[in-house]
XYZ file of C-alpha atoms in Angstrom:
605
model
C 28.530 10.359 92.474
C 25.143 11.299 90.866
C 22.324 12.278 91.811
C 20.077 11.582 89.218
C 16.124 11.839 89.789
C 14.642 10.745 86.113
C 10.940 9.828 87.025
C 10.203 7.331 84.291
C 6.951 7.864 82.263
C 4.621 5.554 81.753
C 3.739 5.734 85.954
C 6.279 4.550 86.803
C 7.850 5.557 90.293
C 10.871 7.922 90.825
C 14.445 6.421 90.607
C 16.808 7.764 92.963
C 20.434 6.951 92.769
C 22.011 5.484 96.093
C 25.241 7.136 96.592
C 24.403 10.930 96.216
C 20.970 10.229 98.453
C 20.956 13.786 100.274
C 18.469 13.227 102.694
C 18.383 10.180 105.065
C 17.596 9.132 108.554
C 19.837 9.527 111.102
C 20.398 5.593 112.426
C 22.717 3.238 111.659
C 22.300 -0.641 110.509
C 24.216 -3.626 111.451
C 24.594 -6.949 110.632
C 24.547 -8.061 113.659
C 21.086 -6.852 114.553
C 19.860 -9.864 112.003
C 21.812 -12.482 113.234
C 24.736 -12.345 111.050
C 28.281 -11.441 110.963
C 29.825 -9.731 107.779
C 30.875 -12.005 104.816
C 33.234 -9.079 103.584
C 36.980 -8.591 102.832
C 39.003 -10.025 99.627
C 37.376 -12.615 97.929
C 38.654 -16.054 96.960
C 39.077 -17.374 93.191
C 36.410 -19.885 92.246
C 36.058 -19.132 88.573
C 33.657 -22.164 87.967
C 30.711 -20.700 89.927
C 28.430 -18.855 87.713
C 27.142 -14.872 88.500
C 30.255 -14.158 91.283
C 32.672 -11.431 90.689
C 33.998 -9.898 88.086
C 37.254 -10.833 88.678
C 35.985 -14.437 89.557
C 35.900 -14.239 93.305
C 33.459 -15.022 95.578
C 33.405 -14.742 99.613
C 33.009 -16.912 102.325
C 29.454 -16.120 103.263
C 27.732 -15.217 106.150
C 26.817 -16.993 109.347
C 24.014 -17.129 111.430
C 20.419 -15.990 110.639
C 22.429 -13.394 108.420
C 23.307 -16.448 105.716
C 19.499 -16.714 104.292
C 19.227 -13.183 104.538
C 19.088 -10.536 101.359
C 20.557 -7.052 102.055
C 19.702 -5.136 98.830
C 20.410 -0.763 98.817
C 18.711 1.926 96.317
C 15.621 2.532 96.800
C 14.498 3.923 100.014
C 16.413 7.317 101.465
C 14.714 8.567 104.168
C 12.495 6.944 106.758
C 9.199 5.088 105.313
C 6.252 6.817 106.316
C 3.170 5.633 104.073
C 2.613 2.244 101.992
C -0.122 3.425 100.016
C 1.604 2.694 96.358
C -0.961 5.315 94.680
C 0.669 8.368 96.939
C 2.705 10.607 95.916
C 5.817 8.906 97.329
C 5.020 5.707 98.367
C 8.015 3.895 100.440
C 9.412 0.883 99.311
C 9.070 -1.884 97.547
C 5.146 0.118 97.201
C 6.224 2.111 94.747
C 4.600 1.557 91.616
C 7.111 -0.301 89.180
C 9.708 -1.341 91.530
C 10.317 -5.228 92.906
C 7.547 -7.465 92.491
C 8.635 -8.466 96.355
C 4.879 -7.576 97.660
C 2.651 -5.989 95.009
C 2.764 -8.157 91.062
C 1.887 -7.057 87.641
C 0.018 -8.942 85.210
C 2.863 -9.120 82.874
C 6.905 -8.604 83.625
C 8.818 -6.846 80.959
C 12.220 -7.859 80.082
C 14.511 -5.110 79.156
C 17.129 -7.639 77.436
C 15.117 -9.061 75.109
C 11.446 -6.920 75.340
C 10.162 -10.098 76.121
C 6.224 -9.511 78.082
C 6.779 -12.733 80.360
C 3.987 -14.181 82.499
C 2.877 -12.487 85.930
C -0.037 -12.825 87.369
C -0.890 -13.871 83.909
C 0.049 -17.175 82.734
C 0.339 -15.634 79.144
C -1.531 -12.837 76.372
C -2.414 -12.591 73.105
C -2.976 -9.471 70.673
C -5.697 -9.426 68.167
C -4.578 -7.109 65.743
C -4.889 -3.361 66.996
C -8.774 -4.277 68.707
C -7.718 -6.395 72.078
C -5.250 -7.818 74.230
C -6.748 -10.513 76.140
C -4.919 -12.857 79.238
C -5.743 -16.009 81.491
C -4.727 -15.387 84.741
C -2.338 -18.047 86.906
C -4.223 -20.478 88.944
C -4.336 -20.684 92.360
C -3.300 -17.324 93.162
C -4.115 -15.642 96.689
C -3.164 -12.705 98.960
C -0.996 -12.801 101.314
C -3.739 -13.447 104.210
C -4.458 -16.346 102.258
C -7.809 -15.026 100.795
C -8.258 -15.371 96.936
C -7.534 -13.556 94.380
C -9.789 -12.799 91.051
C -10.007 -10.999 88.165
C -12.141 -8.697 90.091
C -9.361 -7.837 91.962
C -7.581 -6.933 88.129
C -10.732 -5.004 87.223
C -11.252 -2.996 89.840
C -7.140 -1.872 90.088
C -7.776 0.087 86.340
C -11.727 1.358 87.353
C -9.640 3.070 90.220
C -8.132 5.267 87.378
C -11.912 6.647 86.495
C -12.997 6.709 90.053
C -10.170 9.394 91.076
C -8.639 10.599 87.722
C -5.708 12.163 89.893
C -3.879 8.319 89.751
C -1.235 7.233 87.324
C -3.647 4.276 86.528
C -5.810 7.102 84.848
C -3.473 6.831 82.070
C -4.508 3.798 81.210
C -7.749 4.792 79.696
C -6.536 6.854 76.918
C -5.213 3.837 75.442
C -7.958 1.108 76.585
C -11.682 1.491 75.889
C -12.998 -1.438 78.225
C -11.899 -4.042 80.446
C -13.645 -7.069 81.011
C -13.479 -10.452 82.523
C -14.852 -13.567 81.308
C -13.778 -16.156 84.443
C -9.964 -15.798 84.667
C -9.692 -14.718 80.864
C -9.760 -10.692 81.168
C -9.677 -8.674 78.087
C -8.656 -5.343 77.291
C -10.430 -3.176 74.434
C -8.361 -1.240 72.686
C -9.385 2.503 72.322
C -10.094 2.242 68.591
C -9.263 5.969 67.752
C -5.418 5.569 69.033
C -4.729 1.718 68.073
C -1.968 1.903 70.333
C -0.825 -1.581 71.855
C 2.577 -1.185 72.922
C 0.961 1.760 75.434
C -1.849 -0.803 76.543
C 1.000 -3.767 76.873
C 2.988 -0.665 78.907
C 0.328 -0.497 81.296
C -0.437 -4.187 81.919
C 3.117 -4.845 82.696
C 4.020 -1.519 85.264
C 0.921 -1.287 86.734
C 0.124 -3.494 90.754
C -2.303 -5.146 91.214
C -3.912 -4.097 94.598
C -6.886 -6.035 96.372
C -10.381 -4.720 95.778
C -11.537 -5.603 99.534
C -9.214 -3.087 100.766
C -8.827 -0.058 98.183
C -12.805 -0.341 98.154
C -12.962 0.407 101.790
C -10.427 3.403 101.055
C -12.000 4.728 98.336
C -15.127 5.409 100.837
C -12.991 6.580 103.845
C -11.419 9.103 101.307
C -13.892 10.333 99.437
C -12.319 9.015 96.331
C -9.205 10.410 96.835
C -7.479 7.601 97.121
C -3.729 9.037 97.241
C -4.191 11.002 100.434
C -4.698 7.667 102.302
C -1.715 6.597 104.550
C -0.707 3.041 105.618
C 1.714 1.128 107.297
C 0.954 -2.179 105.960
C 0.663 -3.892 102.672
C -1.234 -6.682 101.546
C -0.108 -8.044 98.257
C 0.238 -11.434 96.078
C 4.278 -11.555 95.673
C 6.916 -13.673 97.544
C 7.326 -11.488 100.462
C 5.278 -9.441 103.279
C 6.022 -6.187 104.949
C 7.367 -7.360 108.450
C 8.887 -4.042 109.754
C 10.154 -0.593 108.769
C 11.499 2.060 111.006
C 13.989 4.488 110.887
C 17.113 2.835 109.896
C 15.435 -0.242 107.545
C 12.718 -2.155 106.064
C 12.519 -6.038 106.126
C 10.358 -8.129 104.120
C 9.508 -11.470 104.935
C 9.157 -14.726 103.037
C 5.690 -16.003 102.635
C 6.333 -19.522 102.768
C 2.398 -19.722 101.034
C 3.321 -18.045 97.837
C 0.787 -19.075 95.598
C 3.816 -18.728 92.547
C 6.103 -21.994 93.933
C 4.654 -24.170 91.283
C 5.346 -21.262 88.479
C 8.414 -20.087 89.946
C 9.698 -23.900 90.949
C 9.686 -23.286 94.536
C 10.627 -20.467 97.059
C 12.826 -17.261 96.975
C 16.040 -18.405 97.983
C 16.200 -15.163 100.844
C 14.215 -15.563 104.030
C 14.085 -12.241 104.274
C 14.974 -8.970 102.341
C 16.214 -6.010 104.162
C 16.910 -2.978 103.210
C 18.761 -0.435 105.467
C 18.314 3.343 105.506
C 22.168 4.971 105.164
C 22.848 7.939 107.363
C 25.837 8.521 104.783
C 26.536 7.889 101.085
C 29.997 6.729 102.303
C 28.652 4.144 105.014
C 26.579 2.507 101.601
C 29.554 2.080 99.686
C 31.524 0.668 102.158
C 28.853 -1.648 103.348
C 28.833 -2.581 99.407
C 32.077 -2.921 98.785
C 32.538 -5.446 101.769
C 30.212 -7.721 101.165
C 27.555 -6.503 103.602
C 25.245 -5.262 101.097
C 24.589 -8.370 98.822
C 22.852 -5.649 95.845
C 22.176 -2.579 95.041
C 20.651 0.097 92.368
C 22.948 2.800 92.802
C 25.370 4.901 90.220
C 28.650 3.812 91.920
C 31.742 5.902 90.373
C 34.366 3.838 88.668
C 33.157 0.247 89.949
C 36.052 -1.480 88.458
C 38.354 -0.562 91.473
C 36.027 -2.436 93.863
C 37.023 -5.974 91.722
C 40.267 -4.632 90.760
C 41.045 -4.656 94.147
C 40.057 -7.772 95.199
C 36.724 -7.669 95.970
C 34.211 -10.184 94.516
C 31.753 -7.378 93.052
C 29.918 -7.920 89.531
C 28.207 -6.526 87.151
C 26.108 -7.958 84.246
C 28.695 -6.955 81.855
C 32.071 -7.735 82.413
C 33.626 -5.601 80.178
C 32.795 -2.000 79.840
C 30.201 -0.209 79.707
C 29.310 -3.172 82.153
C 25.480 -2.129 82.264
C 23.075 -2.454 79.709
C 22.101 0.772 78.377
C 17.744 1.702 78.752
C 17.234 4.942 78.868
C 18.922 8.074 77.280
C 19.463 11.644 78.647
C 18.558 14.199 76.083
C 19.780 17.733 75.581
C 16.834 19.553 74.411
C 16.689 22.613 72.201
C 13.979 25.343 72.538
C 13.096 25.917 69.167
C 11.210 28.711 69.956
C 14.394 31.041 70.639
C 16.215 32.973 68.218
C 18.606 30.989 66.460
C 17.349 27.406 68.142
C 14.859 27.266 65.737
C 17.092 26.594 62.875
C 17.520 22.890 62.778
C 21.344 23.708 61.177
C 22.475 24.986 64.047
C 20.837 21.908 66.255
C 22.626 19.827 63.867
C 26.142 21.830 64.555
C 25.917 21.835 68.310
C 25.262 17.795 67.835
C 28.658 17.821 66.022
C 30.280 20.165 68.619
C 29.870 17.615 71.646
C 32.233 15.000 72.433
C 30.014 12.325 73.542
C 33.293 10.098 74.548
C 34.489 12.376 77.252
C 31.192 12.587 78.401
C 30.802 8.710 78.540
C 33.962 8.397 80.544
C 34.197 11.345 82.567
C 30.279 11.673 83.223
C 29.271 8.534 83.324
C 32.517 6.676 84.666
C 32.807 4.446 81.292
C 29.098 2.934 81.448
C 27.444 4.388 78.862
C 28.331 2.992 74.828
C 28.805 4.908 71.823
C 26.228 7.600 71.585
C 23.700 6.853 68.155
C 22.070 9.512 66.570
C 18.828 7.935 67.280
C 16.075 8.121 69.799
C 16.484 4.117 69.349
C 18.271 2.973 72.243
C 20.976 0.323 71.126
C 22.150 -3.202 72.872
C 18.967 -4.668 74.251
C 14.667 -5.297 73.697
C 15.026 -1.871 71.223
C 17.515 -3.311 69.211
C 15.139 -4.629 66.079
C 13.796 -1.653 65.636
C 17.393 0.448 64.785
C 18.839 1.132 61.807
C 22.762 1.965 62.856
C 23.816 2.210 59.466
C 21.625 5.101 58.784
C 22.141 6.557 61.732
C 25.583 6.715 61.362
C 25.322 7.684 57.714
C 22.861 10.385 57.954
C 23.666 11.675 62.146
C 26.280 13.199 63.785
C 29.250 12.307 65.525
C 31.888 14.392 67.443
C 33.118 16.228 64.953
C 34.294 20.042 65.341
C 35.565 20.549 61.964
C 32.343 19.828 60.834
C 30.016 22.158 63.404
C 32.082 24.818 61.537
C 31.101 23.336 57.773
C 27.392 23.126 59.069
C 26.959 27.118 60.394
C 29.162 27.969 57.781
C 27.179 26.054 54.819
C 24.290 27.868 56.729
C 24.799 31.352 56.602
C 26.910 32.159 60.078
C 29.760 33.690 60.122
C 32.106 34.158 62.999
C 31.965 38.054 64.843
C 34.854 40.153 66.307
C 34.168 38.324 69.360
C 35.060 34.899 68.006
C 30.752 33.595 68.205
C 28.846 32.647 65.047
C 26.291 35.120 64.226
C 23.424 35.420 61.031
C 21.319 38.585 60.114
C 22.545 40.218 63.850
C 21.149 36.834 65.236
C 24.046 35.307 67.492
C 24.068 31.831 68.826
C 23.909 32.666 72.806
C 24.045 33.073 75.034
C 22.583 30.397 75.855
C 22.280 28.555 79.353
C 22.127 24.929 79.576
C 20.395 23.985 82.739
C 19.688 20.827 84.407
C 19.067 20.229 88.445
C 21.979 20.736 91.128
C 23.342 17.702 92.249
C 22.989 15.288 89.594
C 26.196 15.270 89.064
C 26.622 13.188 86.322
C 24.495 15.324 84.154
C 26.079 18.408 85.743
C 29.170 16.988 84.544
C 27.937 16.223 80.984
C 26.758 19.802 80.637
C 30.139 21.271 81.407
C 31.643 19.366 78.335
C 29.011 20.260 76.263
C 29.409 24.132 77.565
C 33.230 23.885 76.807
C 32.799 21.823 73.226
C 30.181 24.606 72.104
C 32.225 27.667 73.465
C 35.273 26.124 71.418
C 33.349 25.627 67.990
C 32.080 29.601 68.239
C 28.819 29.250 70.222
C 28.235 31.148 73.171
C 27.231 28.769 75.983
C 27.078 28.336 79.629
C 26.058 26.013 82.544
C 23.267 26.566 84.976
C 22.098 24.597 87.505
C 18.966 25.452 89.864
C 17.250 23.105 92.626
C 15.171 19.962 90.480
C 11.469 22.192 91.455
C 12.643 25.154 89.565
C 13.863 23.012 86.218
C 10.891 20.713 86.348
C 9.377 23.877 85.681
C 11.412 25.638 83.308
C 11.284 22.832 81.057
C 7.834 22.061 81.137
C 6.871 25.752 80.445
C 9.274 26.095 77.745
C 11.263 28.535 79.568
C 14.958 27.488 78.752
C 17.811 27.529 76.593
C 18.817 24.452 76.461
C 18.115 21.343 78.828
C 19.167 17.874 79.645
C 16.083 15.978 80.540
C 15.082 12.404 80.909
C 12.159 10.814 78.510
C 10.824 7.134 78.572
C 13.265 4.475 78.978
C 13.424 0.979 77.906
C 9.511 -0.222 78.042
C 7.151 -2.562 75.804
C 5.714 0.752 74.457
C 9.228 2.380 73.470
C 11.039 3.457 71.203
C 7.337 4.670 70.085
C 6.670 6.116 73.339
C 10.222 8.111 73.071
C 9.479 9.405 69.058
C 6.094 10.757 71.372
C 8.086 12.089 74.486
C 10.249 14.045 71.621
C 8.523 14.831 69.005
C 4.515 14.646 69.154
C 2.842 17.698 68.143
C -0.551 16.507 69.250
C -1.883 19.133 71.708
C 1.107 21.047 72.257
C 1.436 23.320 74.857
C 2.687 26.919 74.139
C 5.431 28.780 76.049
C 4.153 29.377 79.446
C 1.725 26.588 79.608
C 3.099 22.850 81.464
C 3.831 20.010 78.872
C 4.346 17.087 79.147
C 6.314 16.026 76.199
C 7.940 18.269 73.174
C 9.650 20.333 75.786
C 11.535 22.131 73.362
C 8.035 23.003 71.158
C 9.582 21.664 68.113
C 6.970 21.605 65.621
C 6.032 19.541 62.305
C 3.198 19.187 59.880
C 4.337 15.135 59.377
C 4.898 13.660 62.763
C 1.709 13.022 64.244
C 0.865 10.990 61.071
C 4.310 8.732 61.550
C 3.459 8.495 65.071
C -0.014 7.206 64.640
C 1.512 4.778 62.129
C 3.961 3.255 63.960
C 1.640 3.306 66.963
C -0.937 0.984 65.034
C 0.869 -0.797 63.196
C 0.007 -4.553 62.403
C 2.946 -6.432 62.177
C 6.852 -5.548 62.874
C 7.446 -5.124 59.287
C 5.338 -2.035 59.207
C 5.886 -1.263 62.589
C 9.303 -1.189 61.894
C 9.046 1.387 58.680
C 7.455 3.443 60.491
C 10.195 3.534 63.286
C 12.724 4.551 60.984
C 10.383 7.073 58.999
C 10.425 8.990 62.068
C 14.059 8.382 63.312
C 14.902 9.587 59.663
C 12.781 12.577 60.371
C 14.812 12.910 63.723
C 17.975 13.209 62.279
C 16.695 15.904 59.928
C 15.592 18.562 62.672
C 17.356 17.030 65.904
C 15.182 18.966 68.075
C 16.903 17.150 70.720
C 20.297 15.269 71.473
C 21.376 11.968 73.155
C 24.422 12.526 75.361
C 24.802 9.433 76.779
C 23.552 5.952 77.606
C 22.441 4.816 81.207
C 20.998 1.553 82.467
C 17.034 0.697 82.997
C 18.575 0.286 86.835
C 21.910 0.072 87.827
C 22.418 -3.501 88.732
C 25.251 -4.621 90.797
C 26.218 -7.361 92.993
C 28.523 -8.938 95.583
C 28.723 -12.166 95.848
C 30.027 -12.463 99.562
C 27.110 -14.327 100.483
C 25.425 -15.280 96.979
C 25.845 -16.126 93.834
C 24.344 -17.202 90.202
C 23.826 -13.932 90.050
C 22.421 -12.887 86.579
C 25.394 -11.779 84.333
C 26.044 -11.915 80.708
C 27.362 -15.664 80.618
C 25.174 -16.788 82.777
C 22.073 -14.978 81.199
C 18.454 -16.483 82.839
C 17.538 -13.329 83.682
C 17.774 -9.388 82.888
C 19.671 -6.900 85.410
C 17.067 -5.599 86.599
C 14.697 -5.295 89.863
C 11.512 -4.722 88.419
C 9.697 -6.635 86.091
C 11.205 -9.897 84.565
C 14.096 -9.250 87.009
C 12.327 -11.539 89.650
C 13.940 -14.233 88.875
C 17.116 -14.020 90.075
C 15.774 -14.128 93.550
C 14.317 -17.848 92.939
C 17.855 -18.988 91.607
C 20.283 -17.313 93.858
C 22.760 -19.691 95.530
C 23.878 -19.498 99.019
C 27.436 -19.432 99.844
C 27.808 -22.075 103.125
C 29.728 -19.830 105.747
């Protein structure tokens, strides 16, 4: 299981996995408290249907009310107390960046292809580095049936000046104005940072929220606008908020979607609901038959719920069966002792065996680690360059962590660890939070590989508060930490998460980015390059100038691949689920992902 809790930048809202949730509500869930009965047990074979299992089995569906019904797991793990999507933990789907069920974005990112489809757009353009400018959809409305307007667009980014304490705030480091001209609204770009992918970022993460009611807030809270608490939600997406309690939340169709004509027609569910587990095992089992028709949850070795007969999928059928979009990092602090020699960065790269740590950590889903901060196999693929990186990287490769401290000066001691000029390498802890498992996992191969090649290295693993901490004051060793994953503003926004030396923080002072302090008299110039770039072509150049400059001083290591979301299915009840040969849409919840829900099929029980 895993336990992962990588809080995407960008403002986007915490990702928990589903299996490992440690804290729920006490309460159970049944089907037959929505009208249905279960759809589980072995599927049957019906290769011709598109999006069933992976072993080409589907189920028998569901009867009663149950049939039109969408039980989806992985996002909610304890009982929903507060709607307000700007607090600190909103409850589902509020969350900023999760399904566009209630709340929309302007623009929906697709992590396949980094496709910027329409939202509450109907499209965008770019005018070099100065603007991005959109024309909103027709016809659009709330879901009380009042309308919507751009007002409603501009007054969603003013709330990051009016309390600066908002993720929204973000948004005006990159964008100098935004205006609206009827339903045309245009954003200025800040002309100092020229930075488009960050403004496209923003337009495509950030909900939309109604101006008649965060107004009213606003005064009730003094501006302080994420200490307000709600149990209701008034949006523009398919759905509505019709109950949460204890042991689920159900949304509701709104049957007066203003998006039937852009969508062609209706969500296929009538309803969405999504339980609250009192156990990781009840979720799995409610998965595997057929009770739960989706879920965003790490689920160890999924193959054995198709290889034994169940009609589960995945959008890959083969391994690593997820697309990969974002990357855990093992980051060095080059401020300590030997750390700060990029040769012995560049050895412990060649020390770990990123293979055992794809299988064993990350139960065969993640592909063959690059030596890039490019992520390979979807929307970030034009910008790589795998034949450098495999010419000028690393791969697992003992012999050659020895040639590397060797050609470098370090020699082994008495007590079998490389030392230099009385400086040893370790020891060293490599920390990362108790109970994500799959990176506590991936650190224990990475202790063993380095302790083999001569380096003196351990494992340590303290509650998620206290590394959050460490790594942000630069008090560690080494650390595996998350950094932006698959968005319209990476791999850019990843080179900054990594690398940027603008403002850095010293030791003892919180960053947010450069955790390891790595420092360089050249990469805030590549960075501002590649940021303001005018075409691909350049843009591109400028990529690999810095991924070049990567590889030279690796001040911080991939160890494996994960997906944007895990994205897995059941097709008991459904089907046409998105998968690879049946490809209309990305695995994924947020963003572009929407449109699986329109084209769904149900299975007549």
């Amino acid at each position: 299981m895993s336990n992962t809790v990588p809080p995407p930048a960008g403002g986007r809202s915490t990702r928990r996995t589903f299996l490992a949730a440690s804290s729920v509500a006490a309460g159970g869930f049944a089907l037959a408290a929505c009208g249905g009965g279960s759809a589980g047990g072995t599927g049957s074979e019906d290769s011709t249907l598109p999006g069933i299992g992976n072993n080409g089995k589907v189920g028998s569906g569901r009867k009663g009310e149950g049939a039109d019904q969408l039980f989806l797991a992985g996002f909610q793990f304890s009982p929903p107390t507060n709607f307000n999507t700007f607090a600190g933990a909103p409850a589902w789907p509020a969350a900023n960046n999760v399904a566009q069920y209630v709340y929309e974005t302007l623009l929906r990112f697709n992590v396949l292809t980094g496709e910027l489809k329409p939202g509450l757009a109907a499209d965008y353009s770019v005018d070099g580095t100065s603007s991005v400018s959109m024309t909103l959809q027709e016809g659009i409305t709330w879901s009380d049936g009042t309308p919507f307007t751009a007002d409603d667009v501009l007054y969603t980014f003013e709330l990051g000046k009016i309390d600066p304490s908002l993720s929204v705030a973000a948004f005006w480091t990159e964008a100098d104005s935004i205006t609206a001209d009827g339903d045309t609204v245009t954003v200025a770009i800040n002309p100092d940072r020229k930075n488009v992918g960050m403004v496209l970022q923003q337009l495509a993460v950030q909900f939309i929220v109604p101006k008649a009611v965060f107004e009213k807030v606003a005064a009730q809270t003094g501006n302080k606008l994420a200490s307000w608490e709600t149990k209701e939600l008034l949006g523009t997406g398919p759905y509505t908020l019709e109950k949460a309690d204890q042991t689920q939340i159900i949304l509701a169709r709104n049957d007066k979607y203003w998006g039937q004509k852009f969508y062609g027609g209706l969500p296929a569910p009538t309803k969405i609901i999504h339980p609250i587990f009192k156990s990781n095992e009840d979720g799995n089992l409610k998965f595997q038959n057929g009770e739960l028709d989706v879920m965003q949850a790490f689920v160890p070795q999924i193959s054995k719920m198709w290889d034994s007969g169940k009609p589960v999928g995945t959008y890959l059928k083969d391994e690593p069966y997820f697309v990969p979009g974002s990357v855990p990092l093992l980051f060095f602090n080059t401020a300590r002792g030997a750390l700060a020699d990029p040769q012995v960065r560049r050895a412990i790269a060649f020390a770990i065996d990123y293979a055992s740590i794809a299988e064993t950590a990350m139960s065969g889903y993640s592909g063959d680690v690059q030596a890039s901060l490019i992520i390979p196999g979807g929307a970030e693929d034009k910008w790589a360059d795998a034949g450098r990186a495999q010419a000028d990287g690393w791969t697992f490769d003992a012999a050659k962590a020895d040639q590397t401290l060797t050609a470098a000066g370090y020699a082994k001691g008495s007590d079998g660890v490389y030392a230099k000029g009385g400086q040893r390498l370790g020891p060293w802890k490599l920390i990362t939070p108790q109970g994500w498992t799959d990176w506590n996992a991936a650190l224990e191969i990475v202790a063993k590989n380095l302790q083999a090649v001569g380096i003196d290295a351990a494992t340590n693993f303290p509650q998620q508060a206290q590394v959050t901490t460490q790594v942000q004051n630069g008090d560690f060793d080494m650390a595996c930490w998350y950094v932006s994953g698959t968005n319209p503003a990476t791999p850019w926004q990843r080179f900054s998460d990594v690398m940027s030396n603008v403002e850095l923080a010293p030791a003892g002072q919180t960053a947010y980015r450069n955790y390891g302090r790595w420092t360089s008299d050249q990469v805030n110039d590549l960075l501002e390059a590649a940021a303001a770039a005018p075409d691909d072509g350049s843009k591109k150049q400028a990529l690999t100038a810095l991924d070049d400059l990567y590889r030279q001083q690796a001040p911080a290591v991939p160890l494996m691949y994960r997906p944007d979301e895990f994205f897995e299915f059941n097709a008991s009840n459904w089907t046409n689920f998105p998968t690879e040969a049946n490809a209309y849409a990305p695995p994924m919840f947020r963003g572009a992902g929407n449109d699986w829900l329109f084209k769904i099929k149900k299975i007549e029980g």
